[in-house]
XYZ file of C-alpha atoms in Angstrom:
768
model
C 0.741 20.359 -38.194
C -0.714 23.284 -41.179
C -4.103 21.416 -42.987
C -4.045 23.008 -46.409
C -6.979 22.948 -48.888
C -8.282 18.931 -49.347
C -8.963 17.267 -52.263
C -10.218 17.566 -56.059
C -12.087 20.262 -58.127
C -15.073 18.564 -58.606
C -16.374 20.801 -61.269
C -13.435 19.991 -63.621
C -13.848 16.245 -63.249
C -16.609 14.770 -65.365
C -18.896 12.197 -63.242
C -20.487 9.619 -65.247
C -22.808 6.614 -64.303
C -21.074 3.443 -64.406
C -21.283 -0.134 -62.144
C -17.691 0.248 -61.276
C -17.051 0.331 -58.107
C -14.378 0.138 -55.506
C -13.603 -2.629 -53.876
C -11.758 -1.376 -50.979
C -15.059 -1.467 -48.367
C -14.969 -5.824 -49.506
C -11.384 -6.206 -49.313
C -11.886 -5.398 -45.598
C -14.298 -7.504 -44.904
C -12.405 -10.710 -47.499
C -9.551 -9.811 -45.307
C -11.027 -10.740 -42.318
C -12.808 -14.250 -43.491
C -9.642 -15.030 -45.941
C -6.670 -14.108 -43.431
C -5.572 -16.470 -40.701
C -7.995 -15.332 -37.434
C -5.970 -13.050 -34.906
C -6.819 -11.761 -32.082
C -5.800 -8.234 -31.834
C -5.512 -8.643 -27.995
C -2.881 -7.440 -25.425
C 0.792 -8.165 -25.563
C 3.655 -8.193 -23.330
C 6.267 -5.572 -24.667
C 9.695 -4.592 -23.144
C 9.881 -0.426 -23.825
C 12.638 1.257 -22.323
C 12.192 4.599 -21.746
C 14.370 6.116 -24.035
C 12.072 3.977 -26.781
C 9.164 4.602 -25.181
C 8.832 8.069 -27.561
C 9.280 6.541 -30.568
C 7.381 3.453 -29.826
C 3.862 6.143 -29.110
C 5.354 7.684 -32.301
C 4.761 4.822 -35.312
C 2.135 3.100 -33.195
C 0.099 6.206 -32.217
C -2.420 5.211 -33.861
C -3.040 1.666 -32.934
C -3.391 2.914 -29.403
C -5.796 5.421 -29.935
C -8.001 2.022 -32.042
C -7.626 0.305 -28.515
C -8.627 3.725 -26.021
C -12.316 2.332 -25.815
C -11.704 -0.621 -23.943
C -8.092 0.233 -22.330
C -9.304 -0.875 -19.079
C -10.361 -4.563 -20.561
C -8.069 -4.990 -22.814
C -4.452 -3.574 -22.451
C -2.327 -2.531 -25.098
C 1.570 -3.588 -24.641
C 3.250 -2.929 -21.666
C 5.657 0.459 -20.273
C 8.067 -0.781 -18.248
C 7.774 2.135 -15.512
C 9.214 0.739 -12.253
C 12.076 -1.475 -10.816
C 9.704 -4.528 -9.979
C 8.418 -4.725 -13.711
C 11.597 -4.899 -15.063
C 12.075 -7.296 -12.494
C 9.224 -9.439 -13.899
C 9.762 -8.722 -17.577
C 13.595 -10.065 -17.194
C 12.077 -13.329 -14.753
C 9.419 -13.818 -17.806
C 11.716 -13.553 -21.053
C 14.280 -15.841 -19.530
C 11.645 -18.478 -18.839
C 10.066 -18.054 -22.199
C 6.733 -17.049 -20.318
C 6.111 -13.984 -22.591
C 6.604 -15.099 -25.426
C 4.326 -18.436 -24.815
C 1.404 -15.756 -23.444
C 2.016 -13.804 -26.497
C 1.541 -16.907 -28.469
C -1.805 -18.488 -26.642
C -3.111 -15.138 -26.094
C -3.111 -14.342 -30.196
C -4.336 -17.441 -31.184
C -8.071 -17.748 -32.057
C -7.866 -21.193 -32.061
C -6.780 -22.008 -29.037
C -8.936 -19.659 -27.104
C -11.841 -21.669 -28.569
C -10.324 -24.664 -27.602
C -9.690 -23.910 -24.144
C -13.639 -22.881 -24.009
C -14.757 -26.245 -25.574
C -12.790 -28.191 -22.987
C -13.962 -26.364 -20.102
C -17.424 -26.876 -21.249
C -16.531 -30.699 -22.394
C -16.173 -30.769 -18.448
C -18.574 -29.150 -17.160
C -20.856 -31.953 -18.712
C -19.231 -34.772 -18.289
C -21.340 -35.247 -14.923
C -24.724 -35.488 -17.449
C -23.114 -37.261 -20.294
C -20.362 -39.473 -18.522
C -20.208 -42.667 -16.317
C -19.616 -42.432 -12.579
C -16.318 -43.319 -12.630
C -14.570 -41.596 -15.457
C -16.289 -38.365 -14.396
C -13.320 -37.115 -12.044
C -10.542 -38.150 -14.776
C -12.404 -36.512 -17.736
C -12.667 -33.513 -15.594
C -9.039 -33.526 -14.906
C -7.484 -34.252 -17.671
C -10.231 -31.879 -19.596
C -8.965 -29.055 -17.037
C -5.271 -29.589 -17.104
C -4.902 -29.081 -21.373
C -7.538 -25.980 -21.262
C -6.895 -23.927 -18.398
C -2.413 -23.642 -18.774
C -4.136 -22.078 -22.663
C -5.856 -18.663 -20.918
C -4.495 -18.389 -17.525
C -0.995 -18.850 -18.615
C -1.687 -15.347 -20.580
C -4.161 -14.447 -17.825
C -1.737 -14.362 -15.356
C 1.066 -12.387 -16.759
C -1.430 -9.967 -17.850
C -2.321 -8.950 -14.103
C 1.097 -9.582 -12.460
C 2.097 -6.813 -15.307
C -0.891 -4.767 -13.970
C -0.176 -5.156 -10.177
C 3.582 -4.539 -10.787
C 2.912 -1.284 -12.126
C 0.830 -0.248 -9.641
C -2.599 -0.824 -11.597
C -6.349 -2.547 -11.126
C -8.201 -3.308 -13.891
C -10.388 -5.905 -15.346
C -7.435 -8.271 -15.878
C -6.481 -8.602 -12.531
C -9.715 -8.529 -11.053
C -10.531 -11.715 -13.597
C -7.053 -13.228 -12.759
C -8.005 -12.420 -9.100
C -11.291 -14.204 -9.313
C -10.398 -17.067 -11.139
C -7.229 -18.660 -8.867
C -9.359 -17.919 -6.079
C -11.607 -20.053 -7.555
C -9.256 -22.846 -8.435
C -8.084 -22.104 -4.537
C -11.110 -22.530 -3.044
C -11.738 -25.749 -5.502
C -13.802 -25.037 -8.322
C -10.730 -25.218 -10.896
C -13.612 -25.700 -13.298
C -15.279 -22.591 -12.534
C -12.274 -20.195 -12.008
C -11.376 -22.189 -16.025
C -14.492 -21.081 -17.655
C -14.614 -17.140 -16.247
C -11.243 -17.453 -18.406
C -12.363 -18.462 -21.007
C -16.001 -16.422 -21.454
C -13.708 -13.248 -20.724
C -11.797 -14.281 -22.975
C -14.810 -15.569 -25.827
C -16.425 -11.942 -24.761
C -13.464 -9.734 -25.771
C -12.791 -11.454 -28.362
C -16.768 -10.019 -30.054
C -15.698 -6.966 -28.138
C -12.681 -6.574 -30.505
C -14.344 -7.879 -33.511
C -17.459 -5.513 -33.154
C -14.864 -2.328 -32.011
C -12.967 -2.971 -35.698
C -15.977 -2.432 -37.506
C -16.423 0.757 -36.054
C -13.485 2.247 -36.130
C -11.858 3.919 -39.026
C -9.213 1.861 -40.550
C -6.609 3.629 -41.760
C -4.632 1.159 -42.336
C -6.859 0.921 -45.903
C -5.278 4.520 -46.714
C -2.114 3.829 -45.825
C -2.077 0.285 -47.849
C -3.515 2.702 -51.234
C -0.579 4.741 -51.251
C 2.486 2.886 -52.983
C 5.687 3.570 -51.107
C 7.843 4.479 -54.788
C 6.301 5.847 -58.035
C 7.952 6.815 -61.283
C 9.248 10.043 -62.000
C 10.173 10.601 -65.124
C 13.503 12.620 -65.845
C 12.670 15.912 -67.669
C 14.674 17.663 -70.859
C 16.883 21.102 -69.108
C 13.838 22.951 -70.018
C 11.837 20.949 -66.988
C 9.350 19.002 -69.953
C 8.716 15.655 -70.207
C 10.110 14.269 -73.314
C 6.808 11.977 -74.382
C 8.500 10.820 -77.758
C 11.432 9.526 -75.800
C 10.222 8.986 -72.312
C 13.152 7.629 -69.465
C 11.975 6.952 -65.834
C 13.442 5.999 -62.261
C 11.613 5.215 -59.049
C 11.787 7.547 -55.686
C 10.449 6.993 -52.952
C 6.670 9.110 -52.489
C 8.364 10.938 -49.648
C 10.884 12.288 -52.211
C 8.659 13.180 -55.219
C 9.126 17.334 -55.647
C 6.475 19.589 -56.462
C 6.613 19.717 -60.434
C 7.806 16.431 -61.034
C 6.806 14.958 -63.260
C 4.988 11.038 -62.159
C 4.088 8.213 -64.736
C 1.067 6.509 -63.268
C -0.320 3.175 -65.200
C -3.468 1.644 -64.771
C -4.259 0.228 -61.751
C -1.672 1.885 -60.389
C -2.309 4.985 -57.118
C -1.274 8.804 -58.194
C 1.212 9.594 -55.197
C 0.657 13.063 -54.460
C -1.480 16.098 -55.305
C -1.297 16.933 -59.023
C -2.183 18.038 -62.231
C -3.030 15.224 -65.459
C -0.353 17.298 -67.659
C -0.950 14.428 -70.528
C -3.030 11.568 -70.788
C -6.609 10.433 -70.301
C -8.100 7.833 -67.056
C -11.130 7.259 -65.174
C -9.976 7.162 -61.923
C -11.468 6.949 -58.407
C -11.957 8.526 -54.860
C -14.280 6.196 -52.777
C -11.938 5.542 -50.024
C -11.399 9.132 -49.622
C -13.999 10.959 -49.995
C -16.834 8.061 -50.314
C -18.006 9.396 -54.064
C -18.736 5.890 -55.301
C -19.211 7.117 -59.098
C -15.979 6.807 -61.316
C -14.612 10.224 -62.638
C -13.244 11.046 -65.994
C -9.376 13.110 -65.809
C -8.300 14.773 -68.622
C -5.251 16.961 -69.286
C -5.639 20.135 -66.998
C -7.878 18.255 -64.534
C -6.667 18.294 -61.344
C -6.542 14.882 -59.250
C -5.817 14.084 -55.423
C -2.967 12.044 -53.932
C -4.481 8.430 -52.893
C -6.758 8.409 -56.531
C -6.730 5.071 -58.318
C -6.241 5.116 -61.890
C -8.686 2.121 -62.935
C -7.638 2.490 -67.000
C -6.032 4.957 -69.382
C -2.065 5.786 -68.271
C -1.504 9.938 -67.662
C 0.925 11.969 -66.648
C 0.502 13.728 -63.877
C 2.482 17.038 -62.836
C 3.334 16.936 -58.974
C 1.742 20.449 -57.107
C 2.471 19.083 -53.698
C 5.075 16.676 -51.846
C 3.889 14.156 -50.055
C 3.043 16.493 -46.944
C 1.058 18.013 -48.223
C -0.862 16.442 -50.061
C -4.743 14.929 -49.476
C -3.933 11.178 -48.653
C -1.345 12.136 -45.913
C -3.868 15.028 -44.714
C -6.763 12.741 -44.642
C -4.438 10.320 -42.841
C -3.492 12.886 -40.186
C -6.526 14.171 -39.469
C -8.669 10.912 -38.817
C -5.682 10.079 -36.296
C -6.444 13.391 -35.118
C -10.207 12.882 -34.869
C -9.350 9.759 -32.699
C -7.123 11.343 -30.163
C -9.647 14.045 -29.531
C -11.670 12.447 -27.047
C -15.319 13.607 -25.824
C -15.902 14.488 -22.151
C -17.461 11.671 -21.209
C -14.355 9.510 -22.858
C -11.839 11.635 -21.120
C -13.977 10.930 -17.588
C -13.531 7.422 -17.956
C -10.485 6.962 -18.403
C -9.625 9.672 -15.756
C -12.497 7.538 -13.383
C -11.771 3.579 -14.192
C -8.811 2.932 -12.511
C -10.188 4.390 -9.321
C -13.600 2.856 -9.779
C -10.999 -0.387 -10.431
C -9.320 0.161 -6.608
C -12.865 1.261 -5.315
C -13.939 -2.685 -6.338
C -11.324 -4.452 -4.914
C -11.813 -2.617 -1.346
C -15.815 -3.315 -1.618
C -15.029 -6.966 -2.090
C -12.659 -7.389 0.242
C -15.211 -5.817 3.039
C -17.914 -8.197 1.840
C -15.421 -10.342 2.253
C -14.927 -9.834 5.650
C -17.730 -8.180 6.831
C -20.322 -10.807 5.074
C -19.322 -13.286 7.975
C -19.952 -10.489 10.976
C -23.040 -8.775 9.540
C -24.705 -11.307 7.462
C -23.244 -14.744 9.138
C -22.368 -15.694 5.956
C -19.537 -18.751 6.446
C -16.420 -17.197 5.523
C -15.702 -20.164 2.687
C -18.641 -21.518 0.834
C -20.117 -24.505 2.236
C -22.861 -27.372 0.633
C -25.699 -25.066 2.377
C -24.567 -21.926 1.558
C -21.966 -19.899 -0.672
C -19.500 -18.288 1.635
C -18.176 -14.373 1.680
C -15.618 -14.451 0.008
C -17.633 -16.563 -3.212
C -19.863 -13.401 -3.123
C -17.345 -11.161 -2.715
C -15.483 -12.197 -5.808
C -19.070 -12.150 -7.470
C -19.563 -8.512 -6.820
C -15.870 -7.955 -7.981
C -17.032 -9.915 -11.530
C -19.895 -7.855 -11.498
C -18.892 -4.659 -11.163
C -15.337 -4.017 -12.732
C -15.767 -0.924 -15.028
C -15.810 -2.938 -19.151
C -19.386 -2.024 -20.331
C -18.508 1.103 -18.831
C -15.008 1.544 -20.284
C -16.576 0.385 -24.267
C -19.578 2.787 -24.030
C -18.113 5.450 -25.431
C -17.475 3.512 -28.449
C -20.575 4.765 -30.132
C -18.109 8.115 -30.975
C -15.834 5.802 -33.181
C -18.911 4.110 -34.900
C -20.072 7.559 -35.636
C -16.769 9.131 -36.897
C -16.575 5.753 -38.711
C -19.987 6.594 -40.282
C -19.426 10.340 -40.922
C -15.765 9.229 -42.997
C -17.252 7.371 -45.131
C -19.505 9.834 -46.484
C -16.693 11.883 -46.684
C -17.626 14.344 -43.502
C -13.712 14.633 -41.343
C -14.949 15.321 -37.781
C -11.869 16.497 -35.247
C -12.866 13.518 -32.753
C -15.747 13.098 -30.876
C -16.114 15.955 -29.170
C -17.693 17.500 -32.398
C -20.430 16.083 -31.778
C -21.122 16.201 -28.100
C -21.214 20.496 -29.243
C -23.234 20.054 -32.582
C -25.639 17.872 -30.580
C -26.316 20.795 -28.362
C -26.680 23.562 -31.399
C -29.965 25.405 -32.372
C -29.000 27.907 -34.577
C -27.372 27.131 -38.377
C -25.726 30.307 -40.267
C -24.396 30.071 -43.537
C -22.549 32.038 -45.863
C -23.756 32.701 -49.410
C -20.981 32.938 -51.600
C -19.576 29.586 -52.658
C -21.907 28.123 -49.832
C -25.337 28.230 -50.883
C -24.088 29.029 -53.914
C -21.913 27.495 -56.254
C -18.975 30.239 -56.028
C -18.426 29.597 -60.180
C -19.548 33.893 -60.505
C -19.495 34.552 -63.973
C -19.372 38.059 -65.133
C -22.513 39.720 -66.890
C -21.732 42.921 -66.964
C -18.882 45.504 -66.703
C -20.898 48.840 -66.578
C -18.990 52.187 -66.262
C -21.366 54.566 -63.345
C -18.887 57.764 -63.168
C -16.852 59.746 -64.049
C -16.608 58.616 -68.209
C -17.569 61.490 -69.327
C -16.188 64.491 -70.413
C -15.649 65.940 -66.636
C -15.018 64.158 -63.608
C -17.774 65.006 -61.570
C -20.621 64.210 -65.066
C -22.505 61.191 -65.196
C -22.212 58.097 -67.921
C -25.355 59.403 -69.983
C -22.919 61.263 -71.619
C -20.327 59.586 -74.000
C -17.136 58.446 -72.119
C -13.866 59.729 -72.516
C -12.522 56.308 -73.710
C -13.670 54.814 -76.759
C -12.478 50.743 -74.581
C -13.029 51.933 -70.735
C -14.625 48.854 -70.294
C -11.989 46.814 -72.238
C -9.750 49.046 -69.649
C -11.905 48.332 -66.991
C -11.264 44.236 -67.299
C -7.829 44.752 -67.893
C -7.120 46.303 -65.000
C -9.232 44.095 -62.769
C -7.857 40.571 -63.857
C -3.754 42.103 -63.586
C -4.920 42.888 -60.141
C -7.249 39.949 -59.808
C -4.135 37.174 -61.258
C -3.675 34.271 -58.686
C -5.798 34.879 -56.681
C -8.584 32.165 -55.087
C -11.653 34.661 -54.637
C -14.385 33.619 -56.119
C -15.192 36.986 -57.497
C -11.658 37.695 -58.724
C -11.617 34.036 -59.955
C -14.792 35.113 -61.687
C -13.323 38.607 -63.534
C -9.699 36.392 -64.516
C -11.304 34.047 -66.411
C -13.793 36.394 -67.937
C -10.843 37.819 -69.267
C -8.997 35.210 -71.116
C -9.035 35.036 -74.786
C -10.458 39.039 -75.342
C -7.890 41.058 -76.696
C -7.192 44.073 -73.974
C -4.674 46.449 -73.064
C -1.552 45.366 -71.031
C -1.538 46.035 -67.472
C 0.694 45.438 -64.377
C 0.852 46.117 -61.255
C 3.681 47.858 -59.663
C 2.832 47.929 -55.646
C -0.349 45.780 -53.827
C -2.320 46.201 -51.258
C -4.738 44.143 -49.430
C -7.961 45.093 -46.717
C -9.473 41.294 -45.740
C -13.003 41.638 -46.176
C -13.427 44.909 -48.161
C -11.260 45.391 -51.399
C -7.689 45.686 -52.361
C -5.210 48.978 -54.196
C -2.929 49.058 -56.065
C -0.823 50.977 -58.768
C -0.904 49.965 -62.426
C 0.594 50.606 -65.139
C -1.489 50.998 -67.823
C 0.219 50.759 -71.723
C -2.035 53.099 -73.799
C -2.875 55.522 -70.941
C 1.592 55.838 -70.001
C 1.469 56.853 -66.880
C 0.871 55.504 -63.489
C -2.495 55.202 -62.106
C -3.950 53.980 -58.350
C -6.407 52.072 -59.184
C -9.300 50.100 -56.372
C -11.306 47.394 -56.294
C -13.887 46.053 -53.552
C -17.301 46.363 -52.346
C -19.470 49.428 -53.020
C -18.714 50.850 -49.241
C -14.758 49.865 -49.701
C -14.651 52.414 -53.156
C -17.127 54.778 -51.477
C -14.712 55.554 -48.641
C -12.172 56.599 -50.718
C -13.411 59.575 -52.143
C -12.911 62.503 -49.584
C -16.317 64.580 -51.002
C -19.774 63.078 -49.100
C -21.170 64.407 -52.607
C -19.079 62.266 -54.486
C -19.926 58.911 -52.298
C -23.400 59.479 -52.921
C -23.723 60.009 -56.580
C -21.317 56.659 -57.387
C -24.465 55.000 -54.596
C -26.872 56.887 -56.698
C -25.411 55.198 -59.727
C -25.222 51.203 -58.289
C -28.714 52.183 -57.126
C -29.831 53.401 -60.655
C -28.138 50.753 -62.234
C -29.917 49.718 -65.777
C -29.148 46.283 -65.030
C -31.155 45.912 -61.778
C -29.402 45.037 -57.886
C -30.290 41.260 -58.153
C -26.478 40.784 -59.275
C -23.133 40.332 -57.239
C -21.165 43.514 -57.369
C -17.707 44.544 -57.490
C -16.217 48.153 -58.026
C -13.787 49.381 -59.608
C -12.048 52.729 -59.086
C -9.121 54.117 -61.650
C -8.375 57.518 -61.434
C -11.526 58.654 -59.772
C -13.633 56.285 -62.355
C -15.901 54.545 -61.256
C -17.002 51.258 -62.920
C -19.341 48.883 -61.699
C -18.890 45.479 -62.265
C -22.107 43.257 -62.523
C -21.689 38.755 -61.733
C -24.388 36.075 -61.253
C -24.224 33.464 -58.942
C -26.648 30.613 -59.363
C -27.578 28.697 -55.379
C -26.245 25.651 -54.966
C -29.726 22.802 -56.773
C -29.061 20.737 -53.409
C -29.453 23.475 -51.177
C -33.442 24.193 -50.791
C -33.298 20.641 -50.123
C -30.717 20.714 -47.288
C -32.350 24.168 -45.721
C -35.701 22.356 -45.619
C -34.708 19.261 -43.608
C -32.828 21.453 -41.167
C -36.123 23.325 -40.226
C -38.889 20.682 -40.626
C -36.651 17.257 -39.152
C -33.648 19.246 -37.587
C -35.841 22.321 -35.921
C -33.330 24.760 -36.071
C -32.767 27.938 -36.568
C -31.017 29.200 -39.859
C -29.856 31.884 -41.187
C -27.522 33.568 -43.822
C -24.406 36.319 -42.822
C -22.630 37.395 -46.165
C -20.952 40.147 -47.147
C -22.911 40.676 -49.915
C -25.282 43.291 -50.907
C -29.038 43.210 -49.432
C -30.678 42.469 -52.971
C -28.601 39.751 -53.416
C -28.331 38.408 -50.198
C -32.334 38.436 -50.490
C -32.424 36.816 -54.139
C -30.496 33.961 -52.710
C -32.355 33.576 -49.817
C -35.689 33.386 -51.185
C -34.247 31.141 -53.794
C -33.601 28.121 -50.666
C -35.790 28.823 -48.452
C -33.993 30.971 -45.597
C -36.090 33.654 -43.627
C -33.327 35.820 -41.564
C -30.527 37.485 -43.883
C -28.036 39.531 -42.425
C -25.451 41.128 -45.346
C -22.909 43.848 -45.900
C -20.935 42.202 -43.051
C -17.268 42.287 -43.078
C -15.181 39.900 -41.587
C -15.052 41.823 -38.529
C -19.187 42.315 -38.433
C -19.751 38.309 -39.322
C -16.735 37.641 -36.103
C -19.175 39.666 -34.310
C -22.297 38.097 -34.947
C -21.480 34.747 -34.475
C -20.081 35.545 -30.880
C -23.466 37.547 -30.047
C -25.376 34.450 -31.098
C -23.395 31.583 -29.998
C -23.590 33.040 -26.829
C -27.432 33.924 -27.361
C -28.718 31.649 -28.855
C -28.579 29.046 -25.957
C -27.227 26.498 -27.003
C -24.592 27.317 -29.333
C -24.315 28.260 -33.332
C -22.901 26.042 -35.795
C -21.356 27.783 -38.997
C -21.160 26.535 -42.154
C -18.614 28.469 -45.196
C -16.237 27.589 -48.154
C -13.101 28.887 -45.926
C -11.645 31.782 -47.732
C -13.616 34.402 -45.651
C -14.535 32.290 -42.652
C -11.657 31.760 -40.736
C -12.045 33.775 -37.911
C -16.199 33.769 -37.706
C -15.594 29.756 -38.299
C -13.562 29.839 -35.010
C -15.820 31.366 -32.782
C -18.496 29.447 -33.649
C -19.622 26.299 -30.771
C -18.373 24.535 -34.548
C -17.458 24.782 -37.485
C -18.247 23.620 -41.213
C -15.728 24.069 -44.673
C -16.019 23.104 -47.819
C -12.513 21.306 -47.542
C -12.436 21.748 -51.243
C -11.768 25.173 -51.452
C -11.050 26.512 -47.327
C -7.386 27.863 -46.951
C -5.160 26.231 -45.053
C -6.384 28.842 -41.812
C -9.847 27.873 -42.613
C -9.005 23.592 -42.102
C -7.437 24.393 -39.359
C -10.020 25.871 -37.274
C -12.839 24.307 -38.495
C -14.232 21.127 -36.517
C -15.930 19.075 -39.538
C -14.596 19.021 -43.460
C -16.756 18.564 -45.477
C -14.805 16.530 -48.529
C -17.095 16.416 -51.269
C -17.772 19.912 -52.950
C -21.619 20.336 -51.525
C -23.316 20.472 -48.442
C -24.849 17.593 -48.496
C -23.378 16.194 -45.221
C -24.772 18.802 -43.068
C -27.971 17.537 -42.076
C -26.383 13.999 -42.047
C -23.708 15.342 -39.583
C -26.300 16.714 -37.192
C -28.407 13.741 -37.423
C -25.665 11.503 -36.705
C -24.439 13.765 -33.494
C -27.877 13.510 -31.889
C -27.974 9.723 -32.686
C -24.897 9.139 -31.190
C -25.670 11.329 -28.183
C -28.567 8.607 -27.452
C -26.285 5.373 -27.895
C -24.138 7.047 -25.440
C -27.030 7.351 -23.329
C -27.797 4.173 -24.124
C -24.339 2.463 -23.152
C -24.308 4.192 -20.280
C -27.526 3.162 -18.853
C -27.340 -0.665 -19.869
C -23.541 -0.604 -18.561
C -25.433 0.319 -14.754
C -28.311 -2.097 -15.872
C -25.804 -4.850 -16.491
C -23.525 -4.019 -13.063
C -26.674 -4.066 -10.547
C -28.679 -7.212 -12.906
C -25.202 -9.115 -11.778
C -24.048 -7.901 -8.697
C -27.162 -7.855 -6.618
C -27.688 -12.011 -7.172
C -23.862 -12.185 -6.410
C -23.996 -10.563 -3.254
C -26.428 -12.048 -2.226
C -25.935 -15.300 -3.559
C -27.874 -16.109 -5.758
C -25.430 -16.615 -9.047
C -22.418 -18.961 -9.465
C -19.328 -17.120 -10.408
C -19.456 -18.007 -14.498
C -23.280 -17.211 -14.655
C -22.087 -13.536 -12.922
C -19.251 -12.883 -15.918
C -21.980 -14.314 -18.467
C -24.269 -11.690 -17.311
C -21.206 -8.955 -16.814
C -19.295 -9.647 -20.855
C -23.364 -10.099 -21.924
C -23.687 -6.110 -21.121
C -20.085 -5.132 -22.353
C -21.531 -6.832 -25.638
C -24.908 -5.595 -25.896
C -23.150 -2.236 -25.346
C -20.873 -3.239 -28.217
C -23.478 -3.739 -30.642
C -25.909 -0.961 -29.467
C -22.958 1.118 -30.488
C -22.525 -0.612 -34.151
C -26.087 0.835 -34.930
C -24.199 3.864 -35.330
C -23.224 2.833 -37.917
C -26.363 3.431 -40.109
C -27.527 6.191 -41.529
C -29.480 8.340 -38.247
C -33.493 8.560 -39.177
C -34.202 12.020 -40.366
C -30.918 12.143 -42.464
């Protein structure tokens, strides 16, 4: 995947207050309440080797959705050996698989089995003595198959595949209890296990980014307008056809009516509409889209009818990129989660070995009976309790806090490329900002064009003498606009915009060479001069380096420093056949930046710096306005890269780099964590960045840093809760103080506490 710049240019859309709000989030709750309740638990599927790859491709996200408790409730069974194939064939032949899947996925039957076991346990206290046994047996005969059929199949499949996990441990304890005459206790084990994991699945689903919502928000087909030979739609006699969104071509004209979804990124060709992109960026205010405005794929049309010209195909559209990046985030696991994935099955096998040791060494070392008696619980019973108490369910869901953090950030329009980004963010104590387009609006405006050198009667004359051409300023503007046509650089865009509507001489560019971070040179053909001329555009240092004479370079620098417009503007310099013109541009700090910097300083305790290629006076003007004390200016891209590397190495914890992603790609890649404004960034910058800010501002930076610190705290708490619950359940079980059902209750209680603690990550962190 090669990501591209995401979303719309919000400056071209008018935001206005309105009581209208997208109902997508509410629909999540409504769909849970209104649809039949199903358990997203483990279903047994026979996957042949030839089908495995295709299955993994189509269900990749679903599998990742479940990975936080893979040890507790596996999803799907891949046939990897002969014993599993034999078991699957046998189970299919007698209908075991179909029945197990039905019972497992039916919430009402799971609850019914639990109620029946509770009723059986209550019989000695509420029924006459002669009816106790018949009633208990009746309840258990009905209830046990409801949970035992699926549990036994799950356990056998895992054992046949060479895996020992919580399914195996729980089934072993339950059926061992039945063997020892405690069928009621074994049934309660399985019922509580199922109900606990129902709750766990519910809390987990609340914490995850549900990309199904985004997928469902995009139509499968769209109406593409037929165009005439001149490739322009006939607005007086529209004819259209239904086309699959994957087949929409760039340049197609799409008809989008009220309540419909814009299928791919495009530009409004005709009409006006109110759209919402809350489900894409978290921006709750509706946006007014009119002719000429860009709209992202996935935007919902609330009212009006518009014709949108597709600017990107489906593969490169906003909605598809968000889906891909979200799934990428789920696949990039943090370090602790990768360790738990590797540790889980080894841990389970160790638990089994220790349990067997307790069962056989207990009678020898501690004089326990092998099987339970009225006076004392046996070593086998204690071993089963230990096995239940030490199963790794709570540890397996400890990283759930990462999923809640990723979901919380996504709702703020912040996409993280995995939980490992949160770990890296929490360790950073230094943050660097690019200036143009990041701390400032990036919407540069041309304030003045000033001839400064070589415009007099001689090439070395100063500009205090009359210019050699009356229209030299117009010529300079025309040359710059021709050289920068189609550019994405803020200075180039500003000059092209400044040239619109002005009576300028015609200029054509014959050849072109670009020097990243410095400038560009070209051979231009000016109609009025009727000759080819060499033009160079860039920074003061770049232009002066092109002059062979040091004396000329010094004079140009002196002319820049003594400019009548001062030194507070952003400068670009044009050299056209040795005639040098200084261009003054103004860029204002973003209105929210001062508050962001203050938060990062006072609450985050971060060292803050500016890394920019602009000259000192312009950099200091912005730094003083926003409250940054440490400024590095006049940096070429390679200089900025070296600064980032050195600071990351020396700062002790790493460096966060925030940029707009036009000339920041190397610095973003070298930083410990790179933030990029996705609306402005190039595809390369998005590919190397770790965090994408979908909204066109940096208010998400302090939120994300605070969220990372909150998440690391929650994960540590989760691990502590898991270990404490294991200890509190394991030790009394081995000592014979706890029955099996209470051991399972303590164990599953610890798992639920971890889930509940992780859900706290959906709340905003305290200092953001």
